[in-house]
Amino acid sequence: MSTKNIQVTVYEPNYSRTTFLASLIAILKDIKPAHELGFRLFKRDLKSQYRQSFLGFIWVLVPPLLTAGLWIFLNKNRVVNVGETDIPYPLFVMIGTILWQVFAEGVNQPLASVRSNQSMLTKINFPREALLLSGFYTIIFNLAPKLLVLASAYAFFKLQPSISLAYFPIGLLMISLTGFMIGLLLTPIGLLINDVSRGLTILLPFLMYLTPVIYPTPTSGQVAILTKFNPLATLITSTRDWLSGQLIYIPQEFSILSGLTILLLFIGMLAYRISMPIITERFGG
């Protein structure tokens, strides 16, 4: 039989001809239809998480408050000397640990959210961005009890509200987005290699001690050099200073980091979208 008249069709991936800007527009368009499913997944995960828990969402506050309590105790008993702070140290360390917990949840949530719904990936065709939105809604929900604690501490130490307080939500949002961006970039490889989750469990507490969370920004020594090149130091200290009225403007470094975070967030979403079909195929196999 002659093969001259046989029509040959070659299928090629569409994304190879898609520009970066077009891909971003497509992602933004898909966020709206993914919202409803993402919100349903968020509510389902929330109910299952606290269904058999007596303390409920109070567990969200346990890690930062325990860390803050430990350092207040050590500092009060002169076991460690963290130096002078512009506000009472208990308030200083409480704000710092809560802000760090917001960042840490942002790092862990994208991978945790996709992993918890891994079985859906191979059975149902749905917008994969819904899993990310579900994780982001969890971060927003967990902010509520933290803000309540900060408001109570603010009132207890009788801090006077100032105009800098208006910048605090911006700082809180950028800390959340920075953590989420890092978690999003790690999610594709984290779904294939379990070492990523285990590595984050070890690395995040270590990184906290290299960031001015429980101590004021050092002005000399090796830690001061590390702090200078640590972007998290700018985010944490600026946001804490806005809340406590110690900073009344947006530093240039903060603006640059915010722009970089948003750019990397879009790149992370693009990498997530491109990699998910490959990862789903691996799960299915």
CSV table of C-alpha atoms in Angstrom, one decimal:
chain,number,residue,atom,x,y,z
A,1,MET,CA,0.0,0.0,0.0
A,2,SER,CA,1.4,3.4,-1.0
A,3,THR,CA,1.9,6.0,1.8
A,4,LYS,CA,2.0,9.0,-0.5
A,5,ASN,CA,-1.6,9.9,0.0
A,6,ILE,CA,-1.7,9.4,3.8
A,7,GLN,CA,-2.2,12.7,5.6
A,8,VAL,CA,0.1,13.3,8.5
A,9,THR,CA,-0.9,15.6,11.4
A,10,VAL,CA,1.7,16.8,13.9
A,11,TYR,CA,0.5,18.1,17.3
A,12,GLU,CA,2.6,20.6,19.1
A,13,PRO,CA,2.2,22.2,22.5
A,14,ASN,CA,0.4,25.5,22.3
A,15,TYR,CA,2.4,27.2,25.1
A,16,SER,CA,5.5,27.1,23.0
A,17,ARG,CA,4.0,29.9,20.8
A,18,THR,CA,2.5,31.8,23.7
A,19,THR,CA,4.2,35.0,24.9
A,20,PHE,CA,4.9,35.7,28.6
A,21,LEU,CA,2.3,38.5,28.6
A,22,ALA,CA,-0.3,36.4,27.0
A,23,SER,CA,0.2,33.6,29.5
A,24,LEU,CA,-0.1,36.1,32.4
A,25,ILE,CA,-3.4,37.4,30.9
A,26,ALA,CA,-4.7,33.8,30.6
A,27,ILE,CA,-3.8,33.1,34.2
A,28,LEU,CA,-5.6,36.2,35.4
A,29,LYS,CA,-8.7,35.3,33.4
A,30,ASP,CA,-8.7,31.8,35.0
A,31,ILE,CA,-8.5,33.1,38.5
A,32,LYS,CA,-12.1,34.2,38.5
A,33,PRO,CA,-13.6,30.8,37.5
A,34,ALA,CA,-11.2,29.1,39.9
A,35,HIS,CA,-12.4,31.3,42.8
A,36,GLU,CA,-15.6,29.4,43.5
A,37,LEU,CA,-14.0,26.0,43.7
A,38,GLY,CA,-11.0,27.4,45.6
A,39,PHE,CA,-13.4,28.8,48.2
A,40,ARG,CA,-15.3,25.5,48.5
A,41,LEU,CA,-12.0,23.6,49.0
A,42,PHE,CA,-11.0,26.2,51.6
A,43,LYS,CA,-14.2,25.7,53.6
A,44,ARG,CA,-14.0,21.9,53.3
A,45,ASP,CA,-10.4,21.8,54.5
A,46,LEU,CA,-11.2,24.2,57.4
A,47,LYS,CA,-14.0,22.1,58.6
A,48,SER,CA,-11.9,18.9,58.4
A,49,GLN,CA,-9.0,20.6,60.1
A,50,TYR,CA,-11.0,21.7,63.2
A,51,ARG,CA,-13.7,19.0,63.3
A,52,GLN,CA,-12.2,17.1,66.2
A,53,SER,CA,-10.2,19.9,67.8
A,54,PHE,CA,-11.2,21.4,71.2
A,55,LEU,CA,-9.1,24.5,70.9
A,56,GLY,CA,-9.9,25.1,67.2
A,57,PHE,CA,-8.2,28.0,65.5
A,58,ILE,CA,-6.4,28.9,68.7
A,59,TRP,CA,-3.7,26.5,67.5
A,60,VAL,CA,-2.9,29.1,64.9
A,61,LEU,CA,-1.6,31.3,67.7
A,62,VAL,CA,0.3,28.7,69.6
A,63,PRO,CA,3.7,28.7,67.6
A,64,PRO,CA,4.2,32.5,67.6
A,65,LEU,CA,3.0,33.0,71.2
A,66,LEU,CA,5.1,30.1,72.5
A,67,THR,CA,8.2,31.5,70.7
A,68,ALA,CA,7.5,35.0,72.0
A,69,GLY,CA,6.9,33.7,75.6
A,70,LEU,CA,10.2,31.8,75.6
A,71,TRP,CA,12.2,34.8,74.4
A,72,ILE,CA,10.5,37.2,76.9
A,73,PHE,CA,11.4,34.7,79.7
A,74,LEU,CA,15.0,34.4,78.6
A,75,ASN,CA,15.5,38.1,78.2
A,76,LYS,CA,13.8,38.9,81.5
A,77,ASN,CA,16.1,36.5,83.3
A,78,ARG,CA,19.2,37.8,81.6
A,79,VAL,CA,19.9,34.5,80.0
A,80,VAL,CA,20.2,36.3,76.7
A,81,ASN,CA,20.6,40.0,76.0
A,82,VAL,CA,18.9,41.2,72.8
A,83,GLY,CA,19.7,44.9,73.4
A,84,GLU,CA,17.5,47.9,73.7
A,85,THR,CA,14.2,48.1,71.7
A,86,ASP,CA,12.2,51.2,70.8
A,87,ILE,CA,9.0,49.6,72.3
A,88,PRO,CA,8.6,47.3,75.3
A,89,TYR,CA,10.4,44.0,74.4
A,90,PRO,CA,7.3,41.8,75.0
A,91,LEU,CA,5.4,43.8,72.4
A,92,PHE,CA,8.5,43.9,70.1
A,93,VAL,CA,9.0,40.1,70.1
A,94,MET,CA,5.2,39.3,69.9
A,95,ILE,CA,4.8,41.5,66.8
A,96,GLY,CA,8.0,39.9,65.3
A,97,THR,CA,7.0,36.3,65.9
A,98,ILE,CA,3.5,36.8,64.6
A,99,LEU,CA,4.8,38.5,61.4
A,100,TRP,CA,7.2,35.6,60.9
A,101,GLN,CA,4.4,33.1,61.4
A,102,VAL,CA,2.5,34.9,58.6
A,103,PHE,CA,5.5,34.5,56.3
A,104,ALA,CA,6.1,30.9,57.3
A,105,GLU,CA,2.4,30.0,56.6
A,106,GLY,CA,2.8,31.7,53.2
A,107,VAL,CA,5.8,29.5,52.3
A,108,ASN,CA,4.2,26.2,53.4
A,109,GLN,CA,0.6,26.7,52.2
A,110,PRO,CA,0.9,26.4,48.4
A,111,LEU,CA,2.6,23.0,48.6
A,112,ALA,CA,0.3,21.8,51.5
A,113,SER,CA,-2.8,22.8,49.7
A,114,VAL,CA,-1.9,21.0,46.4
A,115,ARG,CA,-0.7,17.9,48.3
A,116,SER,CA,-4.0,17.7,50.3
A,117,ASN,CA,-5.9,17.6,47.0
A,118,GLN,CA,-3.5,15.5,45.1
A,119,SER,CA,-6.1,12.7,44.4
A,120,MET,CA,-8.3,15.2,42.6
A,121,LEU,CA,-5.6,16.1,40.1
A,122,THR,CA,-5.8,12.7,38.3
A,123,LYS,CA,-9.6,12.3,38.4
A,124,ILE,CA,-11.1,15.7,37.7
A,125,ASN,CA,-10.3,18.4,35.2
A,126,PHE,CA,-10.6,21.7,37.0
A,127,PRO,CA,-8.6,25.0,37.1
A,128,ARG,CA,-5.4,24.1,39.0
A,129,GLU,CA,-5.3,27.7,40.3
A,130,ALA,CA,-8.2,26.8,42.6
A,131,LEU,CA,-5.8,24.8,44.8
A,132,LEU,CA,-3.6,27.9,45.2
A,133,LEU,CA,-6.6,30.1,46.0
A,134,SER,CA,-7.7,27.6,48.6
A,135,GLY,CA,-4.3,27.9,50.2
A,136,PHE,CA,-4.3,31.7,50.0
A,137,TYR,CA,-7.8,31.9,51.6
A,138,THR,CA,-6.4,29.8,54.5
A,139,ILE,CA,-3.6,32.3,55.0
A,140,ILE,CA,-6.1,35.2,55.1
A,141,PHE,CA,-8.4,33.3,57.5
A,142,ASN,CA,-5.5,32.6,59.9
A,143,LEU,CA,-4.7,36.3,59.9
A,144,ALA,CA,-7.8,37.1,61.9
A,145,PRO,CA,-6.9,35.7,65.3
A,146,LYS,CA,-3.3,37.1,64.9
A,147,LEU,CA,-4.7,40.6,64.3
A,148,LEU,CA,-6.9,40.2,67.3
A,149,VAL,CA,-3.9,39.4,69.5
A,150,LEU,CA,-1.9,42.3,68.1
A,151,ALA,CA,-4.8,44.7,68.7
A,152,SER,CA,-5.1,43.4,72.3
A,153,ALA,CA,-1.3,43.9,72.8
A,154,TYR,CA,-1.5,47.3,71.2
A,155,ALA,CA,-4.2,48.4,73.7
A,156,PHE,CA,-2.5,46.7,76.7
A,157,PHE,CA,0.8,48.6,76.1
A,158,LYS,CA,-1.2,51.8,75.4
A,159,LEU,CA,0.4,52.6,72.1
A,160,GLN,CA,-0.9,55.8,70.5
A,161,PRO,CA,-2.2,55.2,66.9
A,162,SER,CA,-0.3,57.3,64.3
A,163,ILE,CA,-0.4,57.8,60.6
A,164,SER,CA,2.1,55.0,60.1
A,165,LEU,CA,-0.6,52.5,61.1
A,166,ALA,CA,-2.1,53.0,57.6
A,167,TYR,CA,1.0,51.3,56.1
A,168,PHE,CA,0.7,48.3,58.3
A,169,PRO,CA,-1.8,46.4,56.1
A,170,ILE,CA,0.6,46.9,53.1
A,171,GLY,CA,3.4,45.4,55.1
A,172,LEU,CA,1.2,42.5,56.2
A,173,LEU,CA,0.1,41.8,52.6
A,174,MET,CA,3.7,41.9,51.2
A,175,ILE,CA,4.9,39.5,53.9
A,176,SER,CA,2.1,37.1,53.0
A,177,LEU,CA,2.7,37.4,49.3
A,178,THR,CA,6.5,37.0,49.7
A,179,GLY,CA,6.0,33.8,51.6
A,180,PHE,CA,3.4,32.6,49.1
A,181,MET,CA,5.6,33.5,46.2
A,182,ILE,CA,8.5,31.4,47.6
A,183,GLY,CA,6.1,28.5,48.4
A,184,LEU,CA,4.7,28.7,44.9
A,185,LEU,CA,8.1,28.6,43.2
A,186,LEU,CA,8.9,25.5,45.3
A,187,THR,CA,5.6,23.7,44.7
A,188,PRO,CA,6.3,22.0,41.4
A,189,ILE,CA,9.5,20.4,42.6
A,190,GLY,CA,8.1,19.9,46.1
A,191,LEU,CA,5.3,17.7,44.6
A,192,LEU,CA,7.9,15.4,43.1
A,193,ILE,CA,10.5,15.4,45.9
A,194,ASN,CA,9.5,15.1,49.5
A,195,ASP,CA,12.8,16.5,50.6
A,196,VAL,CA,11.5,20.0,49.9
A,197,SER,CA,8.9,19.8,52.7
A,198,ARG,CA,11.3,18.4,55.1
A,199,GLY,CA,13.9,21.0,54.2
A,200,LEU,CA,11.5,23.8,54.8
A,201,THR,CA,10.7,22.4,58.2
A,202,ILE,CA,14.4,22.7,59.2
A,203,LEU,CA,15.3,25.9,57.2
A,204,LEU,CA,12.5,28.2,58.3
A,205,PRO,CA,13.3,28.3,62.0
A,206,PHE,CA,17.0,28.6,61.2
A,207,LEU,CA,16.2,31.6,58.8
A,208,MET,CA,14.1,33.2,61.6
A,209,TYR,CA,17.2,33.5,63.8
A,210,LEU,CA,19.1,35.2,61.0
A,211,THR,CA,16.3,37.8,60.6
A,212,PRO,CA,15.6,40.6,63.2
A,213,VAL,CA,12.4,38.9,64.5
A,214,ILE,CA,13.3,38.5,68.2
A,215,TYR,CA,16.1,41.1,68.3
A,216,PRO,CA,16.5,44.6,67.0
A,217,THR,CA,18.4,45.2,63.8
A,218,PRO,CA,22.1,44.9,64.6
A,219,THR,CA,24.4,47.8,63.5
A,220,SER,CA,27.8,46.0,63.6
A,221,GLY,CA,29.3,42.5,63.2
A,222,GLN,CA,28.6,39.6,60.8
A,223,VAL,CA,24.9,39.5,61.6
A,224,ALA,CA,24.6,43.1,60.6
A,225,ILE,CA,26.1,42.3,57.2
A,226,LEU,CA,23.8,39.3,56.8
A,227,THR,CA,20.8,41.5,57.8
A,228,LYS,CA,21.8,44.1,55.2
A,229,PHE,CA,21.3,41.5,52.4
A,230,ASN,CA,18.4,39.7,54.0
A,231,PRO,CA,15.2,41.0,52.2
A,232,LEU,CA,13.0,39.5,55.0
A,233,ALA,CA,14.7,41.9,57.4
A,234,THR,CA,13.3,44.9,55.5
A,235,LEU,CA,9.8,43.4,55.3
A,236,ILE,CA,9.6,42.4,59.0
A,237,THR,CA,11.2,45.5,60.5
A,238,SER,CA,9.3,48.0,58.3
A,239,THR,CA,6.0,46.4,59.1
A,240,ARG,CA,6.7,46.2,62.8
A,241,ASP,CA,7.8,49.8,62.9
A,242,TRP,CA,4.7,50.9,61.1
A,243,LEU,CA,2.5,49.1,63.7
A,244,SER,CA,4.4,50.6,66.6
A,245,GLY,CA,4.6,54.1,65.1
A,246,GLN,CA,8.4,54.1,64.6
A,247,LEU,CA,8.3,54.6,60.8
A,248,ILE,CA,6.1,57.1,59.0
A,249,TYR,CA,7.1,56.5,55.4
A,250,ILE,CA,7.6,53.6,52.9
A,251,PRO,CA,11.4,52.8,52.6
A,252,GLN,CA,12.7,52.5,49.0
A,253,GLU,CA,14.0,49.0,49.7
A,254,PHE,CA,10.5,48.0,50.7
A,255,SER,CA,9.1,49.3,47.4
A,256,ILE,CA,11.7,47.5,45.4
A,257,LEU,CA,11.2,44.2,47.2
A,258,SER,CA,7.4,44.6,46.7
A,259,GLY,CA,7.8,45.0,43.0
A,260,LEU,CA,10.2,42.1,42.8
A,261,THR,CA,7.8,39.9,44.8
A,262,ILE,CA,4.9,40.6,42.5
A,263,LEU,CA,7.0,39.9,39.4
A,264,LEU,CA,8.3,36.6,40.9
A,265,LEU,CA,4.7,35.7,41.9
A,266,PHE,CA,3.6,35.9,38.3
A,267,ILE,CA,6.6,33.8,37.2
A,268,GLY,CA,5.7,31.3,39.9
A,269,MET,CA,2.1,31.1,38.7
A,270,LEU,CA,3.3,30.6,35.1
A,271,ALA,CA,5.8,27.8,36.2
A,272,TYR,CA,3.0,26.2,38.2
A,273,ARG,CA,0.6,26.2,35.2
A,274,ILE,CA,3.2,24.8,32.8
A,275,SER,CA,4.4,22.1,35.2
A,276,MET,CA,1.0,20.8,36.5
A,277,PRO,CA,0.2,18.7,33.4
A,278,ILE,CA,3.5,16.9,33.7
A,279,ILE,CA,3.1,16.4,37.5
A,280,THR,CA,-0.4,15.2,37.1
A,281,GLU,CA,0.8,12.7,34.5
A,282,ARG,CA,3.5,11.5,37.0
A,283,PHE,CA,0.8,11.0,39.7
A,284,GLY,CA,-1.4,9.2,37.3
A,285,GLY,CA,1.4,6.8,36.3
